[in-house]
Each structure stands twice: as structure tokens, then as C-alpha cells.
Tab-separated table of C-alpha atoms in Angstrom:
chain	number	residue	atom	x	y	z
A	1	MET	CA	127.485	86.142	75.213
A	2	PRO	CA	123.899	85.943	76.506
A	3	CYS	CA	122.787	82.724	78.126
A	4	ASP	CA	120.355	80.864	75.882
A	5	PHE	CA	117.390	79.292	77.638
A	6	GLY	CA	115.841	77.955	74.426
A	7	PRO	CA	113.038	79.090	72.143
A	8	PRO	CA	110.038	81.083	73.491
A	9	SER	CA	107.863	77.961	73.426
A	10	ALA	CA	110.127	76.474	76.108
A	11	ILE	CA	108.918	78.931	78.760
A	12	SER	CA	106.225	76.478	79.837
A	13	ASP	CA	108.684	73.579	79.955
A	14	THR	CA	108.382	72.197	83.495
A	15	GLY	CA	111.986	70.977	83.317
A	16	ARG	CA	113.195	74.574	83.561
A	17	SER	CA	113.592	76.301	86.884
A	18	ASN	CA	111.510	79.350	87.753
A	19	ALA	CA	114.721	81.368	87.815
A	20	GLN	CA	115.522	80.242	84.248
A	21	ARG	CA	112.011	81.193	83.096
A	22	PHE	CA	112.387	84.643	84.676
A	23	ALA	CA	115.852	85.158	83.142
A	24	PHE	CA	114.497	84.062	79.767
A	25	ARG	CA	111.749	86.700	79.996
A	26	LEU	CA	114.347	89.386	80.823
A	27	VAL	CA	116.564	88.348	77.907
A	28	ASN	CA	113.611	88.515	75.523
A	29	ALA	CA	112.299	91.842	76.886
A	30	GLY	CA	114.864	93.649	74.736
A	31	ASN	CA	115.109	96.690	77.045
A	32	SER	CA	118.913	96.686	77.186
A	33	LEU	CA	121.833	94.764	75.798
A	34	ILE	CA	122.146	91.847	78.181
A	35	THR	CA	125.638	90.380	78.049
A	36	ALA	CA	125.343	87.552	80.604
A	37	THR	CA	122.832	85.860	82.886
A	38	LEU	CA	123.024	83.350	85.709
A	39	ALA	CA	120.060	81.535	87.254
A	40	ILE	CA	120.794	79.560	90.444
A	41	PHE	CA	118.965	77.886	93.301
A	42	VAL	CA	120.733	78.233	96.672
A	43	GLU	CA	119.314	77.067	100.011
A	44	GLU	CA	115.728	77.170	98.699
A	45	VAL	CA	116.137	80.631	97.130
A	46	SER	CA	116.087	81.265	93.365
A	47	LEU	CA	118.437	84.038	92.259
A	48	VAL	CA	118.994	85.545	88.821
A	49	TYR	CA	122.016	87.695	87.947
A	50	VAL	CA	121.647	89.823	84.804
A	51	ALA	CA	124.590	91.808	83.354
A	52	TYR	CA	123.961	94.748	81.045
A	53	ASP	CA	125.114	98.336	80.446
A	54	GLY	CA	127.954	98.129	82.992
A	55	ASP	CA	125.852	96.854	85.901
A	56	ILE	CA	124.698	93.501	87.233
A	57	GLU	CA	121.228	93.266	88.750
A	58	VAL	CA	120.402	90.531	91.264
A	59	TYR	CA	116.797	89.329	91.494
A	60	GLU	CA	115.019	86.930	93.823
A	61	VAL	CA	112.533	84.888	91.803
A	62	LYS	CA	109.224	83.736	93.259
A	63	THR	CA	106.403	81.904	91.582
A	64	THR	CA	102.683	82.160	92.103
A	65	ASN	CA	101.990	80.720	88.652
A	66	ILE	CA	104.395	78.102	87.255
A	67	ASN	CA	104.449	79.803	83.830
A	68	SER	CA	104.819	83.343	85.161
A	69	PRO	CA	107.623	83.728	87.710
A	70	THR	CA	108.202	87.212	89.108
A	71	GLY	CA	111.414	88.791	90.277
A	72	SER	CA	112.196	91.341	92.953
A	73	LEU	CA	115.323	93.427	92.489
A	74	LEU	CA	117.578	92.764	95.492
A	75	GLN	CA	120.689	94.726	94.597
A	76	THR	CA	122.705	96.241	91.793
A	77	ILE	CA	126.427	95.620	91.392
A	78	ASP	CA	127.579	98.889	89.821
A	79	ASN	CA	130.338	99.665	87.329
A	80	VAL	CA	131.146	96.202	86.027
A	81	GLN	CA	132.075	96.912	82.412
A	82	SER	CA	132.046	94.408	79.547
A	83	VAL	CA	130.741	91.372	81.443
A	84	GLN	CA	131.165	88.274	79.286
A	85	ASP	CA	130.043	85.600	81.732
A	86	ILE	CA	128.696	85.079	85.251
A	87	GLY	CA	129.255	81.688	86.854
A	88	TRP	CA	128.731	79.849	90.103
A	89	GLU	CA	129.885	76.460	91.337
A	90	GLU	CA	127.445	74.739	93.695
A	91	GLY	CA	128.621	75.091	97.282
A	92	SER	CA	130.734	78.165	96.551
A	93	ASP	CA	130.309	81.378	98.547
A	94	ASN	CA	131.090	83.502	95.467
A	95	ILE	CA	129.955	84.071	91.928
A	96	THR	CA	132.610	84.449	89.235
A	97	ILE	CA	132.343	87.469	86.963
A	98	THR	CA	134.362	87.425	83.730
A	99	THR	CA	134.911	90.663	81.825
A	100	ASP	CA	136.902	91.432	78.674
A	101	ASN	CA	140.154	91.579	80.619
A	102	GLN	CA	139.678	90.175	84.114
A	103	VAL	CA	138.008	87.539	86.263
A	104	PHE	CA	136.928	88.343	89.793
A	105	LEU	CA	134.892	86.860	92.617
A	106	TYR	CA	131.856	88.556	94.112
A	107	PRO	CA	130.261	87.265	97.325
A	108	LEU	CA	126.995	85.402	96.875
A	109	GLU	CA	125.686	87.314	99.890
A	110	THR	CA	126.990	89.853	102.387
A	111	CYS	CA	125.215	88.643	105.514
A	112	SER	CA	128.215	89.347	107.751
A	113	GLU	CA	127.795	93.094	107.141
A	114	SER	CA	124.680	93.053	109.359
A	115	SER	CA	125.526	93.423	113.032
A	116	SER	CA	122.134	92.833	114.671
A	117	CYS	CA	119.241	90.435	114.330
A	118	VAL	CA	116.810	93.187	113.322
A	119	GLU	CA	119.180	94.510	110.638
A	120	CYS	CA	119.861	90.983	109.362
A	121	THR	CA	116.202	89.944	109.154
A	122	GLY	CA	114.575	93.277	108.279
A	123	GLU	CA	112.462	94.090	105.265
A	124	ASP	CA	115.460	94.914	103.038
A	125	SER	CA	117.587	91.929	104.051
A	126	PHE	CA	119.055	89.526	101.491
A	127	PRO	CA	116.925	86.339	101.266
A	128	LEU	CA	119.852	83.983	101.981
A	129	CYS	CA	120.606	85.749	105.275
A	130	GLY	CA	119.214	84.953	108.705
A	131	TRP	CA	120.223	85.492	112.323
A	132	CYS	CA	122.173	82.634	113.905
A	133	THR	CA	121.085	82.917	117.540
A	134	VAL	CA	123.663	80.416	118.794
A	135	GLU	CA	126.602	82.319	117.306
A	136	ASP	CA	125.018	85.803	117.541
A	137	LYS	CA	125.725	86.622	113.880
A	138	CYS	CA	124.034	87.129	110.528
A	139	SER	CA	124.788	84.255	108.150
A	140	ARG	CA	123.429	81.805	105.626
A	141	ARG	CA	121.641	78.834	107.151
A	142	SER	CA	124.464	76.527	106.036
A	143	HIS	CA	126.962	78.649	107.994
A	144	CYS	CA	125.045	78.500	111.307
A	145	LEU	CA	125.759	75.830	113.918
A	146	ASP	CA	122.740	73.536	114.501
A	147	SER	CA	120.562	75.670	112.198
A	148	SER	CA	118.048	72.840	111.792
A	149	GLN	CA	117.066	73.162	115.458
A	150	PRO	CA	114.055	75.451	116.122
A	151	GLY	CA	115.000	79.037	116.948
A	152	ARG	CA	118.687	78.593	116.063
A	153	TRP	CA	118.459	80.420	112.699
A	154	VAL	CA	115.675	82.974	112.139
A	155	GLN	CA	114.701	85.046	109.093
A	156	SER	CA	112.026	87.292	110.572
A	157	SER	CA	112.712	90.258	112.835
A	158	SER	CA	109.706	89.191	114.917
A	159	GLU	CA	111.699	86.070	115.870
A	160	CYS	CA	114.728	88.024	117.133
A	161	ILE	CA	115.726	87.197	120.686
A	162	PHE	CA	117.326	89.953	122.729
A	163	THR	CA	120.169	88.647	124.834
A	164	ALA	CA	121.685	91.774	126.386
A	165	VAL	CA	120.837	92.503	130.022
A	166	SER	CA	121.482	95.566	132.113
A	167	PRO	CA	123.410	95.872	134.320
A	168	ALA	CA	126.027	93.689	132.652
A	169	GLN	CA	127.251	92.375	136.024
A	170	PHE	CA	125.441	91.795	139.282
A	171	THR	CA	125.826	89.636	142.363
A	172	LEU	CA	123.371	87.060	143.565
A	173	ASP	CA	123.852	88.153	147.206
A	174	SER	CA	121.639	91.205	146.952
A	175	PRO	CA	118.359	91.787	145.124
A	176	THR	CA	118.981	93.251	141.664
A	177	ILE	CA	116.479	94.336	139.062
A	178	VAL	CA	117.526	93.024	135.691
A	179	SER	CA	116.080	94.682	132.600
A	180	GLU	CA	116.147	93.539	129.017
A	181	THR	CA	117.701	95.927	126.463
A	182	THR	CA	117.312	95.987	122.733
């Protein structure tokens, strides 16, 4: 059952989120049979999940004009047949996808799949992900120790700090040239 965001005149309603406005526009575009939508706001990022034709598309929604939000396709979850509902409980790390005959969890993000700062914060990175410099891992801000401190959680590859040195071991007794590696 498609999610109903109200009549077309409600698009300009300032009580609606930008993600809801974007999802409403997709539902009314009529390009495909949309079976479920989910519009959420997580850690200052608006996301819209749209299920249709056996796939779920995930969009990041940004707004330059309050009445005309735009979405960038982030990923496609393939081969999810007969989606009836997509849900999310605030604070959860997963969305819930309900089909005709099953319910399963899908991760909200897959930050942990990135193994370096540059990979985590690159051009194609998921908007919820950033590099936790203290823990040397890719994660959501809420999963990074002391992320509110400057430089502890970064989202731009230009902010990546390289921590590996070569050689890995050296003594302080003799002069050693230490070089930074990337």
C-alpha cells in the first residue's frame, strides 16, 4: 500500500519534511507502480526509500527551494519482490521491509564495509558515514567516540589524517628517518 502524503495542494505545507515532499512527488510521477515509501530524517540527513517493481531505491533529499526538494539516488536494493511496507523506528540501525510473505531487516547504512578514510568519505560514500579518527573506522557520527570534538569524525576525504608510519618500529637511540605513508 503506497504511503499517502496528502493531496497535491499539501506539497507547499511547511509542516511536511523535505523528504516527504520529495516522496510525494515520486508517488505522483506515475512512472512505476510504487508499493511502499519511507521518508526519514537521521543525523541531519533526509532519506527516502521507494519500493517498486522488485527493487527499493534509496535517495538523499536536499533542498534549495522549500517547495522543490531534489533527490540523489544513493543505492538500489535489488530483488525485493512484493514489498508491502518499509518502516523504521527512530534510533534503530535497520529499516524493516515487509513483503507478501516475510519481514526482514536491512541496515540503514553499511559504513563498516569501508576500510579506509578515503573510501569512507569519498565522492560515492553514503551520507550517514564518516571516518572516526579516534577508533580508525568508518561509522555513523552517533557510533563514534567523542564525535562532537573537532577532527574526531570527518566526512570529507580532504580531512583524512594518515596515521601509518614507516618503518613500523624504530629505536630512539639512533637517528631514523620516519616517513608518512598513505
